[in-house]
Amino acid sequence: MSRLDQLVETVGTYQQLAAENYDRIRGLAEQIRGGLCDYIGMGEMTCVYLVPPAGPFEPKAYGDAAFSMPPRGFRALAPVSFGLAVRLTRGNDWLRVTLECRKSGETFIVQIEDGAEYEFSLPLSFESQLPFYDHIYSHILNWFTDQIERYRNGEYGSRVIGFDFADDTGPQDV
């Protein structure tokens, strides 16, 4: 086997694994989006979208653009990030929670930006994900509760958690 043949074969295997990694993480992200929306329970209203992990966003389905890695072409074997736009009101007020997902053995580790890590085994069930949904929900709720207390105590204005908000006036960084 020539060096070129060996390189081409090795890179082919690498790309097959990169495609597998992306497809698995994308499927996991879709399950998290749907499960979190069911967990929040806003009835017929869409309450969670997959959005880009950084930059401006609107509350809509972004498809391929919601992920830090493209679905096709040469891809790295690396963690994949995505954002969850979560509805805050019955109106059109949203925030983005950024997640990073990576494979470790036969499990996937999902980390909330600057937060806790969770391990998932495939296939997922809604029940196995409940502690994760509890954490995301508490993460968001506690941020607002903390801000209310800071305001009441005269110490508001902290930008510690790094949520991004989107509403009728466009994206706003917090």
PDB file of C-alpha atoms in Angstrom:
ATOM      1  CA  MET A   1       0.000   0.000   0.000  1.00  0.00           C
ATOM      2  CA  SER A   2       1.411   3.389  -0.946  1.00  0.00           C
ATOM      3  CA  ARG A   3       1.645   6.202   1.545  1.00  0.00           C
ATOM      4  CA  LEU A   4      -1.075   8.054  -0.338  1.00  0.00           C
ATOM      5  CA  ASP A   5      -3.359   4.997  -0.208  1.00  0.00           C
ATOM      6  CA  GLN A   6      -2.724   4.641   3.523  1.00  0.00           C
ATOM      7  CA  LEU A   7      -3.461   8.338   4.103  1.00  0.00           C
ATOM      8  CA  VAL A   8      -6.647   8.212   2.006  1.00  0.00           C
ATOM      9  CA  GLU A   9      -7.843   5.087   3.824  1.00  0.00           C
ATOM     10  CA  THR A  10      -7.115   6.555   7.255  1.00  0.00           C
ATOM     11  CA  VAL A  11      -8.813   9.852   6.428  1.00  0.00           C
ATOM     12  CA  GLY A  12     -11.803   7.923   5.043  1.00  0.00           C
ATOM     13  CA  THR A  13     -12.193   6.095   8.366  1.00  0.00           C
ATOM     14  CA  TYR A  14     -11.795   9.406  10.225  1.00  0.00           C
ATOM     15  CA  GLN A  15     -14.558  10.996   8.130  1.00  0.00           C
ATOM     16  CA  GLN A  16     -16.881   8.008   8.659  1.00  0.00           C
ATOM     17  CA  LEU A  17     -16.452   8.391  12.421  1.00  0.00           C
ATOM     18  CA  ALA A  18     -16.889  12.185  12.207  1.00  0.00           C
ATOM     19  CA  ALA A  19     -20.174  11.629  10.314  1.00  0.00           C
ATOM     20  CA  GLU A  20     -21.307   9.080  12.925  1.00  0.00           C
ATOM     21  CA  ASN A  21     -20.416  11.512  15.743  1.00  0.00           C
ATOM     22  CA  TYR A  22     -22.324  14.383  14.101  1.00  0.00           C
ATOM     23  CA  ASP A  23     -25.387  12.256  13.304  1.00  0.00           C
ATOM     24  CA  ARG A  24     -25.585  10.864  16.838  1.00  0.00           C
ATOM     25  CA  ILE A  25     -25.194  14.288  18.449  1.00  0.00           C
ATOM     26  CA  ARG A  26     -27.734  15.824  16.102  1.00  0.00           C
ATOM     27  CA  GLY A  27     -30.234  13.081  16.971  1.00  0.00           C
ATOM     28  CA  LEU A  28     -29.554  13.637  20.664  1.00  0.00           C
ATOM     29  CA  ALA A  29     -30.086  17.398  20.239  1.00  0.00           C
ATOM     30  CA  GLU A  30     -33.443  16.799  18.532  1.00  0.00           C
ATOM     31  CA  GLN A  31     -34.521  14.501  21.364  1.00  0.00           C
ATOM     32  CA  ILE A  32     -33.441  17.067  23.972  1.00  0.00           C
ATOM     33  CA  ARG A  33     -35.347  19.836  22.141  1.00  0.00           C
ATOM     34  CA  GLY A  34     -38.568  17.830  21.999  1.00  0.00           C
ATOM     35  CA  GLY A  35     -38.250  16.419  25.510  1.00  0.00           C
ATOM     36  CA  LEU A  36     -37.519  19.813  27.080  1.00  0.00           C
ATOM     37  CA  CYS A  37     -40.520  21.314  25.317  1.00  0.00           C
ATOM     38  CA  ASP A  38     -42.714  18.487  26.673  1.00  0.00           C
ATOM     39  CA  TYR A  39     -41.155  18.982  30.128  1.00  0.00           C
ATOM     40  CA  ILE A  40     -41.925  22.718  30.158  1.00  0.00           C
ATOM     41  CA  GLY A  41     -45.438  21.914  28.971  1.00  0.00           C
ATOM     42  CA  MET A  42     -46.749  24.932  27.091  1.00  0.00           C
ATOM     43  CA  GLY A  43     -49.347  22.854  25.275  1.00  0.00           C
ATOM     44  CA  GLU A  44     -49.643  23.666  21.584  1.00  0.00           C
ATOM     45  CA  MET A  45     -47.105  26.507  21.738  1.00  0.00           C
ATOM     46  CA  THR A  46     -43.591  25.731  20.501  1.00  0.00           C
ATOM     47  CA  CYS A  47     -41.367  26.373  23.476  1.00  0.00           C
ATOM     48  CA  VAL A  48     -37.908  25.161  22.403  1.00  0.00           C
ATOM     49  CA  TYR A  49     -35.989  25.531  19.125  1.00  0.00           C
ATOM     50  CA  LEU A  50     -32.526  24.396  18.091  1.00  0.00           C
ATOM     51  CA  VAL A  51     -30.559  27.563  17.312  1.00  0.00           C
ATOM     52  CA  PRO A  52     -26.896  28.406  16.638  1.00  0.00           C
ATOM     53  CA  PRO A  53     -24.697  28.193  19.746  1.00  0.00           C
ATOM     54  CA  ALA A  54     -23.298  31.710  19.233  1.00  0.00           C
ATOM     55  CA  GLY A  55     -24.126  34.960  17.463  1.00  0.00           C
ATOM     56  CA  PRO A  56     -27.521  36.491  16.781  1.00  0.00           C
ATOM     57  CA  PHE A  57     -30.532  34.183  16.777  1.00  0.00           C
ATOM     58  CA  GLU A  58     -34.276  34.284  16.358  1.00  0.00           C
ATOM     59  CA  PRO A  59     -36.780  31.804  17.803  1.00  0.00           C
ATOM     60  CA  LYS A  60     -37.074  29.531  14.765  1.00  0.00           C
ATOM     61  CA  ALA A  61     -35.829  26.176  13.541  1.00  0.00           C
ATOM     62  CA  TYR A  62     -32.333  26.608  12.062  1.00  0.00           C
ATOM     63  CA  GLY A  63     -31.816  23.064  10.823  1.00  0.00           C
ATOM     64  CA  ASP A  64     -28.144  22.477   9.945  1.00  0.00           C
ATOM     65  CA  ALA A  65     -27.147  26.005  11.057  1.00  0.00           C
ATOM     66  CA  ALA A  66     -28.039  25.210  14.685  1.00  0.00           C
ATOM     67  CA  PHE A  67     -24.832  23.206  15.077  1.00  0.00           C
ATOM     68  CA  SER A  68     -21.201  24.253  15.394  1.00  0.00           C
ATOM     69  CA  MET A  69     -20.219  21.745  12.718  1.00  0.00           C
ATOM     70  CA  PRO A  70     -21.603  21.370   9.184  1.00  0.00           C
ATOM     71  CA  PRO A  71     -23.603  18.230   8.338  1.00  0.00           C
ATOM     72  CA  ARG A  72     -21.520  17.519   5.232  1.00  0.00           C
ATOM     73  CA  GLY A  73     -18.003  18.061   3.945  1.00  0.00           C
ATOM     74  CA  PHE A  74     -14.771  17.517   5.810  1.00  0.00           C
ATOM     75  CA  ARG A  75     -15.575  17.480   9.525  1.00  0.00           C
ATOM     76  CA  ALA A  76     -13.418  17.161  12.606  1.00  0.00           C
ATOM     77  CA  LEU A  77     -13.843  14.438  15.190  1.00  0.00           C
ATOM     78  CA  ALA A  78     -14.686  16.940  17.902  1.00  0.00           C
ATOM     79  CA  PRO A  79     -17.448  17.969  20.309  1.00  0.00           C
ATOM     80  CA  VAL A  80     -20.461  19.633  18.694  1.00  0.00           C
ATOM     81  CA  SER A  81     -22.211  22.666  20.205  1.00  0.00           C
ATOM     82  CA  PHE A  82     -25.790  23.800  19.690  1.00  0.00           C
ATOM     83  CA  GLY A  83     -28.179  26.246  21.286  1.00  0.00           C
ATOM     84  CA  LEU A  84     -31.627  25.763  22.750  1.00  0.00           C
ATOM     85  CA  ALA A  85     -33.917  28.774  22.407  1.00  0.00           C
ATOM     86  CA  VAL A  86     -36.358  28.474  25.320  1.00  0.00           C
ATOM     87  CA  ARG A  87     -39.623  30.423  25.444  1.00  0.00           C
ATOM     88  CA  LEU A  88     -39.856  32.603  28.563  1.00  0.00           C
ATOM     89  CA  THR A  89     -43.378  33.993  28.219  1.00  0.00           C
ATOM     90  CA  ARG A  90     -46.595  33.309  26.367  1.00  0.00           C
ATOM     91  CA  GLY A  91     -45.453  36.140  24.094  1.00  0.00           C
ATOM     92  CA  ASN A  92     -42.314  36.113  21.973  1.00  0.00           C
ATOM     93  CA  ASP A  93     -39.567  36.321  24.626  1.00  0.00           C
ATOM     94  CA  TRP A  94     -36.796  33.739  24.388  1.00  0.00           C
ATOM     95  CA  LEU A  95     -33.344  32.976  25.723  1.00  0.00           C
ATOM     96  CA  ARG A  96     -30.580  30.743  24.464  1.00  0.00           C
ATOM     97  CA  VAL A  97     -28.881  28.057  26.519  1.00  0.00           C
ATOM     98  CA  THR A  98     -25.719  26.735  24.836  1.00  0.00           C
ATOM     99  CA  LEU A  99     -24.826  23.062  25.097  1.00  0.00           C
ATOM    100  CA  GLU A 100     -21.728  21.128  24.054  1.00  0.00           C
ATOM    101  CA  CYS A 101     -21.948  17.405  23.375  1.00  0.00           C
ATOM    102  CA  ARG A 102     -19.136  14.871  23.090  1.00  0.00           C
ATOM    103  CA  LYS A 103     -18.836  11.099  22.982  1.00  0.00           C
ATOM    104  CA  SER A 104     -17.062   9.213  25.741  1.00  0.00           C
ATOM    105  CA  GLY A 105     -17.089   5.477  25.128  1.00  0.00           C
ATOM    106  CA  GLU A 106     -20.692   4.517  24.484  1.00  0.00           C
ATOM    107  CA  THR A 107     -22.145   7.513  26.332  1.00  0.00           C
ATOM    108  CA  PHE A 108     -22.607  11.121  25.345  1.00  0.00           C
ATOM    109  CA  ILE A 109     -21.695  13.917  27.699  1.00  0.00           C
ATOM    110  CA  VAL A 110     -23.747  17.096  27.401  1.00  0.00           C
ATOM    111  CA  GLN A 111     -22.452  20.184  29.160  1.00  0.00           C
ATOM    112  CA  ILE A 112     -24.448  23.338  29.718  1.00  0.00           C
ATOM    113  CA  GLU A 113     -22.217  26.318  28.989  1.00  0.00           C
ATOM    114  CA  ASP A 114     -20.372  27.106  32.230  1.00  0.00           C
ATOM    115  CA  GLY A 115     -22.470  24.479  33.995  1.00  0.00           C
ATOM    116  CA  ALA A 116     -22.914  20.856  34.895  1.00  0.00           C
ATOM    117  CA  GLU A 117     -22.264  17.832  32.693  1.00  0.00           C
ATOM    118  CA  TYR A 118     -24.754  15.014  32.090  1.00  0.00           C
ATOM    119  CA  GLU A 119     -24.145  11.552  30.650  1.00  0.00           C
ATOM    120  CA  PHE A 120     -26.627   9.939  28.286  1.00  0.00           C
ATOM    121  CA  SER A 121     -26.680   6.382  26.985  1.00  0.00           C
ATOM    122  CA  LEU A 122     -28.407   5.724  23.700  1.00  0.00           C
ATOM    123  CA  PRO A 123     -31.237   5.087  23.081  1.00  0.00           C
ATOM    124  CA  LEU A 124     -32.723   7.822  25.228  1.00  0.00           C
ATOM    125  CA  SER A 125     -35.989   7.753  27.089  1.00  0.00           C
ATOM    126  CA  PHE A 126     -37.906  10.738  28.420  1.00  0.00           C
ATOM    127  CA  GLU A 127     -37.582   9.374  31.963  1.00  0.00           C
ATOM    128  CA  SER A 128     -33.792   9.046  31.738  1.00  0.00           C
ATOM    129  CA  GLN A 129     -33.572  12.685  30.699  1.00  0.00           C
ATOM    130  CA  LEU A 130     -35.771  14.138  33.477  1.00  0.00           C
ATOM    131  CA  PRO A 131     -32.855  15.108  35.773  1.00  0.00           C
ATOM    132  CA  PHE A 132     -31.285  16.956  32.828  1.00  0.00           C
ATOM    133  CA  TYR A 133     -34.517  18.829  32.068  1.00  0.00           C
ATOM    134  CA  ASP A 134     -34.884  19.624  35.776  1.00  0.00           C
ATOM    135  CA  HIS A 135     -31.379  21.105  35.709  1.00  0.00           C
ATOM    136  CA  ILE A 136     -31.923  23.250  32.593  1.00  0.00           C
ATOM    137  CA  TYR A 137     -35.255  24.505  33.938  1.00  0.00           C
ATOM    138  CA  SER A 138     -33.730  25.269  37.369  1.00  0.00           C
ATOM    139  CA  HIS A 139     -30.722  26.932  35.706  1.00  0.00           C
ATOM    140  CA  ILE A 140     -33.036  29.368  33.897  1.00  0.00           C
ATOM    141  CA  LEU A 141     -35.490  29.882  36.778  1.00  0.00           C
ATOM    142  CA  ASN A 142     -32.684  30.440  39.306  1.00  0.00           C
ATOM    143  CA  TRP A 143     -31.067  33.080  37.111  1.00  0.00           C
ATOM    144  CA  PHE A 144     -34.301  35.112  37.101  1.00  0.00           C
ATOM    145  CA  THR A 145     -34.864  34.518  40.828  1.00  0.00           C
ATOM    146  CA  ASP A 146     -31.294  35.677  41.568  1.00  0.00           C
ATOM    147  CA  GLN A 147     -31.787  38.795  39.440  1.00  0.00           C
ATOM    148  CA  ILE A 148     -35.020  39.622  41.283  1.00  0.00           C
ATOM    149  CA  GLU A 149     -33.234  39.303  44.632  1.00  0.00           C
ATOM    150  CA  ARG A 150     -30.274  41.382  43.416  1.00  0.00           C
ATOM    151  CA  TYR A 151     -32.648  44.123  42.313  1.00  0.00           C
ATOM    152  CA  ARG A 152     -34.518  44.069  45.601  1.00  0.00           C
ATOM    153  CA  ASN A 153     -31.212  44.302  47.466  1.00  0.00           C
ATOM    154  CA  GLY A 154     -29.834  47.006  45.181  1.00  0.00           C
ATOM    155  CA  GLU A 155     -27.102  44.810  43.701  1.00  0.00           C
ATOM    156  CA  TYR A 156     -28.477  44.078  40.256  1.00  0.00           C
ATOM    157  CA  GLY A 157     -26.796  44.240  36.876  1.00  0.00           C
ATOM    158  CA  SER A 158     -24.622  41.130  37.038  1.00  0.00           C
ATOM    159  CA  ARG A 159     -23.936  39.404  33.708  1.00  0.00           C
ATOM    160  CA  VAL A 160     -22.492  36.245  35.206  1.00  0.00           C
ATOM    161  CA  ILE A 161     -24.549  33.502  33.544  1.00  0.00           C
ATOM    162  CA  GLY A 162     -24.277  34.621  29.917  1.00  0.00           C
ATOM    163  CA  PHE A 163     -27.781  33.956  28.607  1.00  0.00           C
ATOM    164  CA  ASP A 164     -28.712  35.485  25.273  1.00  0.00           C
ATOM    165  CA  PHE A 165     -32.232  36.863  24.919  1.00  0.00           C
ATOM    166  CA  ALA A 166     -34.286  37.257  21.760  1.00  0.00           C
ATOM    167  CA  ASP A 167     -37.569  39.116  21.523  1.00  0.00           C
ATOM    168  CA  ASP A 168     -39.587  41.270  19.129  1.00  0.00           C
ATOM    169  CA  THR A 169     -36.848  43.932  19.134  1.00  0.00           C
ATOM    170  CA  GLY A 170     -34.144  41.440  18.046  1.00  0.00           C
ATOM    171  CA  PRO A 171     -31.332  39.627  19.833  1.00  0.00           C
ATOM    172  CA  GLN A 172     -29.927  41.092  23.009  1.00  0.00           C
ATOM    173  CA  ASP A 173     -26.898  39.847  24.919  1.00  0.00           C
ATOM    174  CA  VAL A 174     -27.189  39.582  28.664  1.00  0.00           C
TER     175      VAL A 174
END
